[in-house]
mmCIF file of C-alpha atoms in Angstrom:
data_model
loop_
_atom_site.group_PDB
_atom_site.id
_atom_site.type_symbol
_atom_site.label_atom_id
_atom_site.label_comp_id
_atom_site.label_asym_id
_atom_site.label_seq_id
_atom_site.Cartn_x
_atom_site.Cartn_y
_atom_site.Cartn_z
ATOM 1 C CA MET A 125 17.550 12.312 19.095
ATOM 2 C CA VAL A 126 15.106 11.647 16.257
ATOM 3 C CA ALA A 127 13.321 14.680 14.888
ATOM 4 C CA VAL A 128 9.587 14.371 14.273
ATOM 5 C CA CYS A 129 7.219 16.654 12.463
ATOM 6 C CA ALA A 130 3.555 16.888 11.606
ATOM 7 C CA VAL A 131 2.429 19.881 9.573
ATOM 8 C CA THR A 132 -1.240 20.172 8.666
ATOM 9 C CA ALA A 133 -3.038 22.280 6.106
ATOM 10 C CA VAL A 134 -6.787 22.587 5.612
ATOM 11 C CA LEU A 135 -7.812 21.905 2.047
ATOM 12 C CA PRO A 136 -10.579 23.251 -0.091
ATOM 13 C CA ALA A 137 -12.106 20.858 -2.552
ATOM 14 C CA ALA A 138 -9.294 19.101 -4.418
ATOM 15 C CA ALA A 139 -8.818 19.628 -8.114
ATOM 16 C CA SER A 140 -11.412 17.376 -9.687
ATOM 17 C CA ALA A 141 -13.300 16.590 -12.833
ATOM 18 C CA ASP A 142 -15.444 13.912 -14.320
ATOM 19 C CA ALA A 143 -13.264 11.046 -15.492
ATOM 20 C CA ARG A 144 -11.987 11.494 -19.004
ATOM 21 C CA GLY A 145 -12.017 8.498 -21.289
ATOM 22 C CA VAL A 146 -14.207 6.383 -18.974
ATOM 23 C CA ALA A 147 -17.650 7.039 -20.414
ATOM 24 C CA ASP A 148 -18.233 3.293 -20.312
ATOM 25 C CA ASP A 149 -18.154 3.456 -16.485
ATOM 26 C CA PRO A 150 -21.100 5.578 -15.271
ATOM 27 C CA GLY A 151 -21.006 6.914 -11.733
ATOM 28 C CA THR A 152 -17.267 7.591 -11.698
ATOM 29 C CA GLY A 153 -15.124 10.621 -10.996
ATOM 30 C CA VAL A 154 -11.512 11.452 -10.259
ATOM 31 C CA GLU A 155 -9.650 13.896 -8.007
ATOM 32 C CA ARG A 156 -6.030 14.923 -7.742
ATOM 33 C CA LEU A 157 -4.939 14.528 -4.101
ATOM 34 C CA SER A 158 -1.362 15.819 -4.271
ATOM 35 C CA VAL A 159 -2.341 19.494 -4.079
ATOM 36 C CA ALA A 160 -1.652 22.244 -1.527
ATOM 37 C CA ALA A 161 -4.185 23.785 0.820
ATOM 38 C CA ASP A 162 -5.195 26.462 -1.665
ATOM 39 C CA GLY A 163 -5.492 23.946 -4.478
ATOM 40 C CA THR A 164 -2.063 24.752 -5.944
ATOM 41 C CA GLN A 165 -0.539 21.764 -7.712
ATOM 42 C CA GLY A 166 2.573 20.240 -6.202
ATOM 43 C CA ASP A 167 5.949 21.485 -7.420
ATOM 44 C CA GLY A 168 7.465 17.999 -7.180
ATOM 45 C CA ALA A 169 6.565 14.381 -7.895
ATOM 46 C CA SER A 170 4.068 12.492 -5.743
ATOM 47 C CA ALA A 171 3.594 8.714 -5.756
ATOM 48 C CA GLY A 172 3.154 5.546 -3.697
ATOM 49 C CA ALA A 173 -0.410 6.053 -2.440
ATOM 50 C CA SER A 174 -2.373 3.768 -0.109
ATOM 51 C CA ILE A 175 -5.930 4.217 1.188
ATOM 52 C CA THR A 176 -7.677 3.074 4.369
ATOM 53 C CA PRO A 177 -10.582 0.605 4.060
ATOM 54 C CA ASP A 178 -13.176 3.319 4.717
ATOM 55 C CA GLY A 179 -11.645 5.553 2.047
ATOM 56 C CA ARG A 180 -11.050 8.424 4.460
ATOM 57 C CA HIS A 181 -7.242 8.559 4.750
ATOM 58 C CA VAL A 182 -4.699 8.429 1.921
ATOM 59 C CA VAL A 183 -0.947 8.258 2.526
ATOM 60 C CA PHE A 184 1.658 8.985 -0.153
ATOM 61 C CA SER A 185 5.191 10.302 -0.549
ATOM 62 C CA SER A 186 6.145 13.492 -2.350
ATOM 63 C CA SER A 187 9.155 15.622 -3.153
ATOM 64 C CA ALA A 188 6.914 18.693 -3.554
ATOM 65 C CA GLY A 189 7.867 21.562 -1.274
ATOM 66 C CA ASN A 190 4.562 23.433 -1.321
ATOM 67 C CA LEU A 191 1.917 20.965 -0.103
ATOM 68 C CA VAL A 192 1.959 22.262 3.497
ATOM 69 C CA PRO A 193 3.328 25.445 5.118
ATOM 70 C CA GLY A 194 6.822 25.585 6.565
ATOM 71 C CA SER A 195 10.310 24.667 5.426
ATOM 72 C CA PHE A 196 11.719 21.161 5.554
ATOM 73 C CA PRO A 197 14.603 19.161 4.062
ATOM 74 C CA GLN A 198 14.820 18.546 0.351
ATOM 75 C CA GLY A 199 13.688 15.163 -0.927
ATOM 76 C CA GLU A 200 10.669 12.962 -0.423
ATOM 77 C CA VAL A 201 8.590 12.941 2.758
ATOM 78 C CA ALA A 202 5.332 11.231 3.720
ATOM 79 C CA TYR A 203 1.928 12.928 3.647
ATOM 80 C CA VAL A 204 -1.481 11.867 4.931
ATOM 81 C CA ARG A 205 -4.648 13.339 3.523
ATOM 82 C CA ASP A 206 -7.828 13.173 5.617
ATOM 83 C CA ARG A 207 -10.541 13.417 2.982
ATOM 84 C CA SER A 208 -13.372 13.860 5.497
ATOM 85 C CA ALA A 209 -11.691 16.641 7.478
ATOM 86 C CA GLY A 210 -10.260 18.309 4.377
ATOM 87 C CA GLN A 211 -6.708 18.264 5.740
ATOM 88 C CA ILE A 212 -3.293 17.290 4.424
ATOM 89 C CA LYS A 213 -0.470 16.602 6.849
ATOM 90 C CA ARG A 214 3.239 15.962 6.521
ATOM 91 C CA VAL A 215 4.355 13.235 8.936
ATOM 92 C CA GLY A 216 8.055 12.670 9.666
ATOM 93 C CA THR A 217 11.102 14.277 8.126
ATOM 94 C CA TYR A 218 13.035 11.319 6.734
ATOM 95 C CA PRO A 219 12.685 10.049 3.138
ATOM 96 C CA PRO A 220 10.736 6.811 2.642
ATOM 97 C CA LEU A 221 12.689 4.162 0.769
ATOM 98 C CA GLN A 222 9.436 2.492 -0.268
ATOM 99 C CA PRO A 223 5.871 3.792 -0.285
ATOM 100 C CA PRO A 224 4.613 4.555 3.243
ATOM 101 C CA VAL A 225 1.826 2.375 4.647
ATOM 102 C CA ILE A 226 -1.090 3.379 6.888
ATOM 103 C CA SER A 227 -3.091 1.451 9.472
ATOM 104 C CA GLY A 228 -6.702 0.677 8.675
ATOM 105 C CA ASP A 229 -8.002 3.240 11.156
ATOM 106 C CA GLY A 230 -5.693 5.957 9.808
ATOM 107 C CA ALA A 231 -3.972 6.429 13.185
ATOM 108 C CA TYR A 232 -0.452 5.204 12.279
ATOM 109 C CA LEU A 233 1.839 5.205 9.295
ATOM 110 C CA ALA A 234 5.138 3.404 8.842
ATOM 111 C CA TYR A 235 7.974 3.342 6.357
ATOM 112 C CA ALA A 236 11.595 2.280 5.981
ATOM 113 C CA THR A 237 14.224 5.023 5.779
ATOM 114 C CA PRO A 238 18.029 5.323 5.620
ATOM 115 C CA TRP A 239 19.542 5.464 9.112
ATOM 116 C CA MET A 240 23.323 5.974 9.347
ATOM 117 C CA ARG A 241 24.751 2.825 7.696
ATOM 118 C CA ASP A 242 21.520 0.880 8.081
ATOM 119 C CA VAL A 243 17.845 0.988 7.143
ATOM 120 C CA ARG A 244 15.254 1.495 9.885
ATOM 121 C CA THR A 245 11.476 1.282 9.944
ATOM 122 C CA PHE A 246 9.731 4.069 11.851
ATOM 123 C CA SER A 247 6.091 4.017 12.914
ATOM 124 C CA HIS A 248 4.469 7.436 13.430
ATOM 125 C CA ARG A 249 1.282 8.595 15.107
ATOM 126 C CA VAL A 250 -0.552 10.521 12.432
ATOM 127 C CA SER A 251 -2.238 12.897 14.906
ATOM 128 C CA THR A 252 1.037 14.224 16.347
ATOM 129 C CA GLY A 253 3.754 13.016 13.984
ATOM 130 C CA ALA A 254 5.582 11.513 16.956
ATOM 131 C CA ILE A 255 7.531 8.314 16.421
ATOM 132 C CA ALA A 256 5.607 5.452 17.963
ATOM 133 C CA GLY A 257 8.365 2.899 17.499
ATOM 134 C CA VAL A 258 11.735 2.165 15.917
ATOM 135 C CA ASN A 259 10.965 -1.310 14.802
ATOM 136 C CA CYS A 260 14.235 -2.729 13.576
ATOM 137 C CA SER A 261 17.511 -3.513 15.282
ATOM 138 C CA ALA A 262 18.997 -5.391 12.339
ATOM 139 C CA HIS A 263 21.049 -4.093 9.440
ATOM 140 C CA SER A 264 18.089 -3.530 7.146
ATOM 141 C CA CYS A 265 14.300 -3.518 7.405
ATOM 142 C CA GLY A 266 12.054 -4.045 4.413
ATOM 143 C CA GLN A 267 8.754 -2.390 3.637
ATOM 144 C CA PRO A 268 6.374 -2.933 6.571
ATOM 145 C CA SER A 269 2.704 -3.907 6.688
ATOM 146 C CA LEU A 270 0.378 -2.617 9.442
ATOM 147 C CA SER A 271 -2.688 -4.181 11.036
ATOM 148 C CA ALA A 272 -6.005 -2.324 11.228
ATOM 149 C CA GLU A 273 -5.310 -0.488 14.505
ATOM 150 C CA GLY A 274 -1.559 -0.224 13.923
ATOM 151 C CA ARG A 275 -0.721 -2.536 16.810
ATOM 152 C CA TYR A 276 0.924 -5.265 14.744
ATOM 153 C CA LEU A 277 3.658 -4.615 12.214
ATOM 154 C CA ALA A 278 5.015 -7.266 9.853
ATOM 155 C CA LEU A 279 8.355 -6.821 8.128
ATOM 156 C CA ALA A 280 11.467 -8.616 6.927
ATOM 157 C CA VAL A 281 14.762 -7.864 8.679
ATOM 158 C CA THR A 282 18.238 -8.583 7.320
ATOM 159 C CA PHE A 283 21.164 -9.196 9.649
ATOM 160 C CA ARG A 284 24.834 -8.287 9.459
ATOM 161 C CA PRO A 285 27.572 -9.246 9.254
ATOM 162 C CA PRO A 286 27.537 -10.993 6.853
ATOM 163 C CA LEU A 287 24.412 -10.090 4.852
ATOM 164 C CA SER A 288 23.364 -13.675 4.308
ATOM 165 C CA SER A 289 20.031 -14.232 6.090
ATOM 166 C CA GLN A 290 16.769 -12.571 7.002
ATOM 167 C CA ARG A 291 13.757 -13.118 9.217
ATOM 168 C CA VAL A 292 10.107 -12.322 8.619
ATOM 169 C CA GLU A 293 8.577 -11.246 11.920
ATOM 170 C CA VAL A 294 5.539 -9.633 13.517
ATOM 171 C CA GLN A 295 6.058 -6.958 16.159
ATOM 172 C CA ASP A 296 3.465 -6.023 18.761
ATOM 173 C CA GLN A 297 3.892 -2.267 19.204
ATOM 174 C CA ASP A 298 1.867 -2.290 22.447
ATOM 175 C CA THR A 299 4.026 -4.838 24.252
ATOM 176 C CA GLY A 300 7.271 -4.664 22.271
ATOM 177 C CA THR A 301 7.257 -8.427 21.718
ATOM 178 C CA LYS A 302 8.251 -10.097 18.460
ATOM 179 C CA GLU A 303 7.105 -13.320 16.837
ATOM 180 C CA THR A 304 9.110 -15.103 14.150
ATOM 181 C CA VAL A 305 7.114 -15.922 11.038
ATOM 182 C CA ALA A 306 9.972 -17.454 9.017
ATOM 183 C CA ASP A 307 13.774 -17.684 9.070
ATOM 184 C CA LEU A 308 15.225 -17.558 5.568
ATOM 185 C CA GLY A 309 18.810 -18.348 4.674
ATOM 186 C CA HIS A 310 19.076 -15.644 2.021
ATOM 187 C CA THR A 311 18.380 -11.967 1.448
ATOM 188 C CA SER A 312 16.070 -12.161 -1.581
ATOM 189 C CA ALA A 313 12.862 -10.146 -1.327
ATOM 190 C CA SER A 314 10.391 -11.486 1.223
ATOM 191 C CA ARG A 315 7.951 -8.605 1.781
ATOM 192 C CA PRO A 316 5.074 -9.685 4.072
ATOM 193 C CA SER A 317 1.422 -8.600 4.193
ATOM 194 C CA ILE A 318 -0.585 -8.754 7.462
ATOM 195 C CA SER A 319 -4.323 -9.114 8.026
ATOM 196 C CA GLY A 320 -6.313 -6.417 9.780
ATOM 197 C CA ASP A 321 -6.550 -8.362 13.052
ATOM 198 C CA GLY A 322 -2.870 -9.332 12.936
ATOM 199 C CA ARG A 323 -3.690 -13.042 12.933
ATOM 200 C CA ARG A 324 -2.359 -13.970 9.487
ATOM 201 C CA VAL A 325 0.723 -12.955 7.520
ATOM 202 C CA ALA A 326 1.280 -13.780 3.865
ATOM 203 C CA TYR A 327 4.906 -13.715 2.743
ATOM 204 C CA GLN A 328 7.086 -14.866 -0.086
ATOM 205 C CA ASP A 329 10.331 -16.758 -0.190
ATOM 206 C CA GLY A 330 11.992 -14.591 -2.796
ATOM 207 C CA ARG A 331 14.668 -17.098 -3.697
ATOM 208 C CA ALA A 332 12.411 -20.135 -4.114
ATOM 209 C CA GLY A 333 9.553 -18.119 -5.608
ATOM 210 C CA ASP A 334 7.034 -19.519 -3.130
ATOM 211 C CA VAL A 335 4.149 -17.846 -1.256
ATOM 212 C CA PHE A 336 3.059 -18.907 2.244
ATOM 213 C CA VAL A 337 0.488 -17.924 4.881
ATOM 214 C CA TRP A 338 1.434 -17.881 8.576
ATOM 215 C CA ASP A 339 -1.261 -18.177 11.266
ATOM 216 C CA ARG A 340 -0.664 -16.784 14.734
ATOM 217 C CA THR A 341 -3.173 -19.162 16.325
ATOM 218 C CA THR A 342 -1.167 -22.210 15.285
ATOM 219 C CA GLY A 343 2.265 -20.634 14.812
ATOM 220 C CA THR A 344 2.648 -22.520 11.541
ATOM 221 C CA SER A 345 2.810 -21.666 7.836
ATOM 222 C CA SER A 346 0.875 -23.260 4.981
ATOM 223 C CA GLY A 347 2.042 -23.370 1.390
ATOM 224 C CA PRO A 348 3.478 -22.916 -1.102
ATOM 225 C CA LEU A 349 0.110 -21.683 -2.296
ATOM 226 C CA GLU A 350 1.012 -21.902 -5.984
ATOM 227 C CA GLY A 351 1.805 -25.614 -5.749
ATOM 228 C CA PRO A 352 5.085 -27.548 -5.925
ATOM 229 C CA SER A 353 5.863 -27.093 -9.617
ATOM 230 C CA ALA A 354 5.295 -23.337 -10.027
ATOM 231 C CA THR A 355 6.851 -20.128 -8.802
ATOM 232 C CA ALA A 356 4.989 -17.075 -7.568
ATOM 233 C CA SER A 357 5.385 -13.617 -6.086
ATOM 234 C CA LEU A 358 3.146 -12.155 -3.400
ATOM 235 C CA VAL A 359 0.901 -9.194 -4.123
ATOM 236 C CA GLN A 360 -1.262 -8.800 -1.004
ATOM 237 C CA LEU A 361 -3.253 -10.472 1.759
ATOM 238 C CA SER A 362 -6.782 -9.099 2.060
ATOM 239 C CA ASP A 363 -7.563 -7.159 5.219
ATOM 240 C CA ASP A 364 -9.954 -9.859 6.415
ATOM 241 C CA GLY A 365 -7.207 -12.461 6.004
ATOM 242 C CA GLY A 366 -9.335 -14.605 3.718
ATOM 243 C CA LYS A 367 -7.708 -14.054 0.321
ATOM 244 C CA VAL A 368 -4.105 -13.999 -0.914
ATOM 245 C CA VAL A 369 -3.293 -12.443 -4.270
ATOM 246 C CA HIS A 370 -0.151 -13.671 -5.995
ATOM 247 C CA ARG A 371 1.266 -13.627 -9.508
ATOM 248 C CA SER A 372 2.581 -16.672 -11.311
ATOM 249 C CA GLY A 373 3.739 -16.504 -14.905
ATOM 250 C CA PRO A 374 1.534 -14.140 -16.928
ATOM 251 C CA ASP A 375 -1.472 -14.683 -14.665
ATOM 252 C CA THR A 376 -2.769 -13.520 -11.288
ATOM 253 C CA TYR A 377 -4.351 -15.839 -8.726
ATOM 254 C CA VAL A 378 -6.669 -15.079 -5.820
ATOM 255 C CA HIS A 379 -6.224 -17.845 -3.256
ATOM 256 C CA ASP A 380 -9.015 -18.550 -0.755
ATOM 257 C CA VAL A 381 -7.351 -19.355 2.569
ATOM 258 C CA GLY A 382 -10.368 -21.223 3.946
ATOM 259 C CA SER A 383 -11.057 -23.542 1.031
ATOM 260 C CA GLY A 384 -7.531 -23.750 -0.366
ATOM 261 C CA THR A 385 -8.821 -23.052 -3.873
ATOM 262 C CA ALA A 386 -7.642 -20.282 -6.193
ATOM 263 C CA GLN A 387 -9.371 -18.118 -8.790
ATOM 264 C CA ARG A 388 -7.223 -17.518 -11.861
ATOM 265 C CA VAL A 389 -7.341 -14.124 -13.574
ATOM 266 C CA PRO A 390 -5.503 -14.757 -16.863
ATOM 267 C CA ASN A 391 -3.044 -12.471 -18.594
ATOM 268 C CA VAL A 392 -3.099 -9.623 -16.057
ATOM 269 C CA ARG A 393 -0.668 -8.213 -13.520
ATOM 270 C CA GLY A 394 -2.448 -8.070 -10.163
ATOM 271 C CA LEU A 395 -1.574 -4.982 -8.112
ATOM 272 C CA ALA A 396 -3.917 -4.856 -5.108
ATOM 273 C CA VAL A 397 -7.061 -6.313 -3.588
ATOM 274 C CA ASP A 398 -9.747 -4.551 -1.606
ATOM 275 C CA PRO A 399 -10.078 -5.339 2.135
ATOM 276 C CA THR A 400 -12.869 -7.867 1.536
ATOM 277 C CA GLY A 401 -10.957 -9.743 -1.167
ATOM 278 C CA ARG A 402 -13.714 -9.216 -3.723
ATOM 279 C CA HIS A 403 -12.237 -6.488 -5.939
ATOM 280 C CA LEU A 404 -8.910 -6.948 -7.734
ATOM 281 C CA LEU A 405 -6.974 -4.004 -9.148
ATOM 282 C CA TYR A 406 -4.855 -5.083 -12.091
ATOM 283 C CA ALA A 407 -2.814 -3.854 -15.046
ATOM 284 C CA PRO A 408 -3.548 -5.658 -18.322
ATOM 285 C CA HIS A 409 -0.543 -6.976 -20.209
ATOM 286 C CA ASP A 410 -2.179 -5.612 -23.350
ATOM 287 C CA THR A 411 -0.938 -2.019 -23.461
ATOM 288 C CA THR A 412 -3.438 -0.889 -26.098
ATOM 289 C CA GLY A 413 -6.282 -0.617 -23.584
ATOM 290 C CA PRO A 414 -6.712 0.863 -20.092
ATOM 291 C CA ALA A 415 -3.703 1.066 -17.811
ATOM 292 C CA LEU A 416 -5.586 0.162 -14.614
ATOM 293 C CA VAL A 417 -8.745 -1.918 -14.227
ATOM 294 C CA LEU A 418 -10.820 -2.947 -11.195
ATOM 295 C CA ARG A 419 -12.510 -6.348 -11.414
ATOM 296 C CA ASP A 420 -15.381 -7.603 -9.286
ATOM 297 C CA LEU A 421 -14.273 -11.196 -8.755
ATOM 298 C CA HIS A 422 -17.832 -12.323 -7.955
ATOM 299 C CA THR A 423 -19.471 -10.998 -11.126
ATOM 300 C CA GLY A 424 -16.478 -10.686 -13.458
ATOM 301 C CA THR A 425 -17.349 -7.025 -14.106
ATOM 302 C CA ASP A 426 -14.432 -4.761 -15.061
ATOM 303 C CA ARG A 427 -14.303 -1.012 -14.382
ATOM 304 C CA THR A 428 -11.726 1.290 -15.894
ATOM 305 C CA VAL A 429 -9.658 3.118 -13.276
ATOM 306 C CA SER A 430 -7.329 4.892 -15.712
ATOM 307 C CA ARG A 431 -6.992 4.842 -19.478
ATOM 308 C CA GLN A 432 -3.943 7.096 -19.254
ATOM 309 C CA PRO A 433 -0.577 5.547 -18.230
ATOM 310 C CA ALA A 434 -0.738 4.937 -14.465
ATOM 311 C CA THR A 435 0.505 2.648 -11.702
ATOM 312 C CA ALA A 436 -0.681 1.633 -8.233
ATOM 313 C CA GLY A 437 0.565 -0.349 -5.248
ATOM 314 C CA VAL A 438 -0.882 -2.524 -2.507
ATOM 315 C CA ASP A 439 -3.650 -1.085 -0.298
ATOM 316 C CA ALA A 440 -4.770 1.021 -3.248
ATOM 317 C CA VAL A 441 -8.443 -0.029 -3.041
ATOM 318 C CA SER A 442 -10.961 0.832 -0.308
ATOM 319 C CA ALA A 443 -13.585 -1.626 0.940
ATOM 320 C CA GLY A 444 -16.141 -2.590 -1.681
ATOM 321 C CA GLY A 445 -13.968 -1.156 -4.456
ATOM 322 C CA ARG A 446 -15.544 2.273 -4.020
ATOM 323 C CA HIS A 447 -12.268 4.236 -4.176
ATOM 324 C CA VAL A 448 -8.944 3.512 -5.916
ATOM 325 C CA VAL A 449 -5.762 5.577 -5.508
ATOM 326 C CA PHE A 450 -3.078 5.638 -8.176
ATOM 327 C CA GLN A 451 -0.234 7.715 -9.585
ATOM 328 C CA SER A 452 0.244 9.102 -13.056
ATOM 329 C CA ALA A 453 2.315 11.686 -14.894
ATOM 330 C CA ALA A 454 -0.435 12.161 -17.485
ATOM 331 C CA ASP A 455 -1.558 15.772 -17.751
ATOM 332 C CA ASP A 456 -5.116 15.154 -18.974
ATOM 333 C CA ILE A 457 -6.690 13.301 -16.057
ATOM 334 C CA VAL A 458 -7.922 16.533 -14.425
ATOM 335 C CA PRO A 459 -7.965 20.091 -15.811
ATOM 336 C CA ASP A 460 -5.077 22.509 -15.316
ATOM 337 C CA ASP A 461 -2.465 19.823 -14.662
ATOM 338 C CA THR A 462 0.666 21.631 -15.804
ATOM 339 C CA ASN A 463 3.336 20.638 -13.274
ATOM 340 C CA GLY A 464 4.857 18.113 -15.666
ATOM 341 C CA THR A 465 5.382 15.407 -13.063
ATOM 342 C CA SER A 466 3.716 12.472 -11.300
ATOM 343 C CA ASP A 467 0.637 13.156 -9.160
ATOM 344 C CA VAL A 468 -1.563 11.076 -6.874
ATOM 345 C CA PHE A 469 -5.204 10.641 -7.896
ATOM 346 C CA ILE A 470 -8.277 8.926 -6.507
ATOM 347 C CA ARG A 471 -10.962 7.320 -8.638
ATOM 348 C CA HIS A 472 -14.468 7.235 -7.137
ATOM 349 C CA PHE A 473 -17.037 4.640 -8.123
ATOM 350 C CA THR A 474 -19.967 6.468 -6.558
ATOM 351 C CA ASP A 475 -22.580 4.012 -7.790
ATOM 352 C CA LEU A 476 -21.113 1.320 -5.523
ATOM 353 C CA PRO A 477 -22.536 1.127 -1.967
ATOM 354 C CA GLU A 478 -20.600 2.422 1.039
ATOM 355 C CA ARG A 479 -19.052 -0.377 3.133
#
């Protein structure tokens, strides 16, 4: 039997302050999200945050033992914060091997976890904490990607014995059916990214260094997107399925699926794209400036997300670039940060319109 758990705490206003070191970006602010119900800072590290397109729900993992009431096993577990309801909830009891992911509507989260000799991917209902599906029958499941309503889940599965091949597939959690996106004759990283409607999946062939886009309507893949003479690694497919972000060499590219053209963003490490594909979160290679920057790809405008050392993952930007979640061990992002470990923060660009 698989144990499930969902513990909720109602939060007061999170620890917050005007952004420090971002006076060049008016209309911004920052909050620390990895706090307990009474505002107490976490007594363990928190990281791996993702945000829903509307900016309401944030999922992250934490080893802190004081974010919600009740006892639970040592080690990391997944948490979901509902910013509108002022609640933080622990979902599941097993440690995520990679950052947990959340569906666009905030109803489901999923993550890979150790399971006996194997690695399994569990999907949980956020409202109850109950397991909605055990989505892997192979030896190992990679980090999943969820569609907007949590119905479709894309992941790479590795088979044994021997550990020599893997398959990228999409699973329909309503019907239990599976569709093969690609069969790969190796076990190099091939993490996929699915569109909000579940129609498209971007994935990488980790051995060849190629990025492809699979379309459910045709059952075929197009690519490699970076061309025949280059190598690339996938960052993310936008929620609307129209843009694919990948890195190649020192640069980041935003590929338009419809036109087949790509916008080059030179000398930056792309980390995430907002659901519309307009706003790119990146880390400059130049370490003397900000650690995280959000670029409007239409206007070329850059906004500082964090000047202090910080990192972020995919699904870190809400629609329209209005909110960005990130992690940092810096102790001067908000006041009274004295826990000496990594926390999860959210940057608000309040002068941008709601989407």
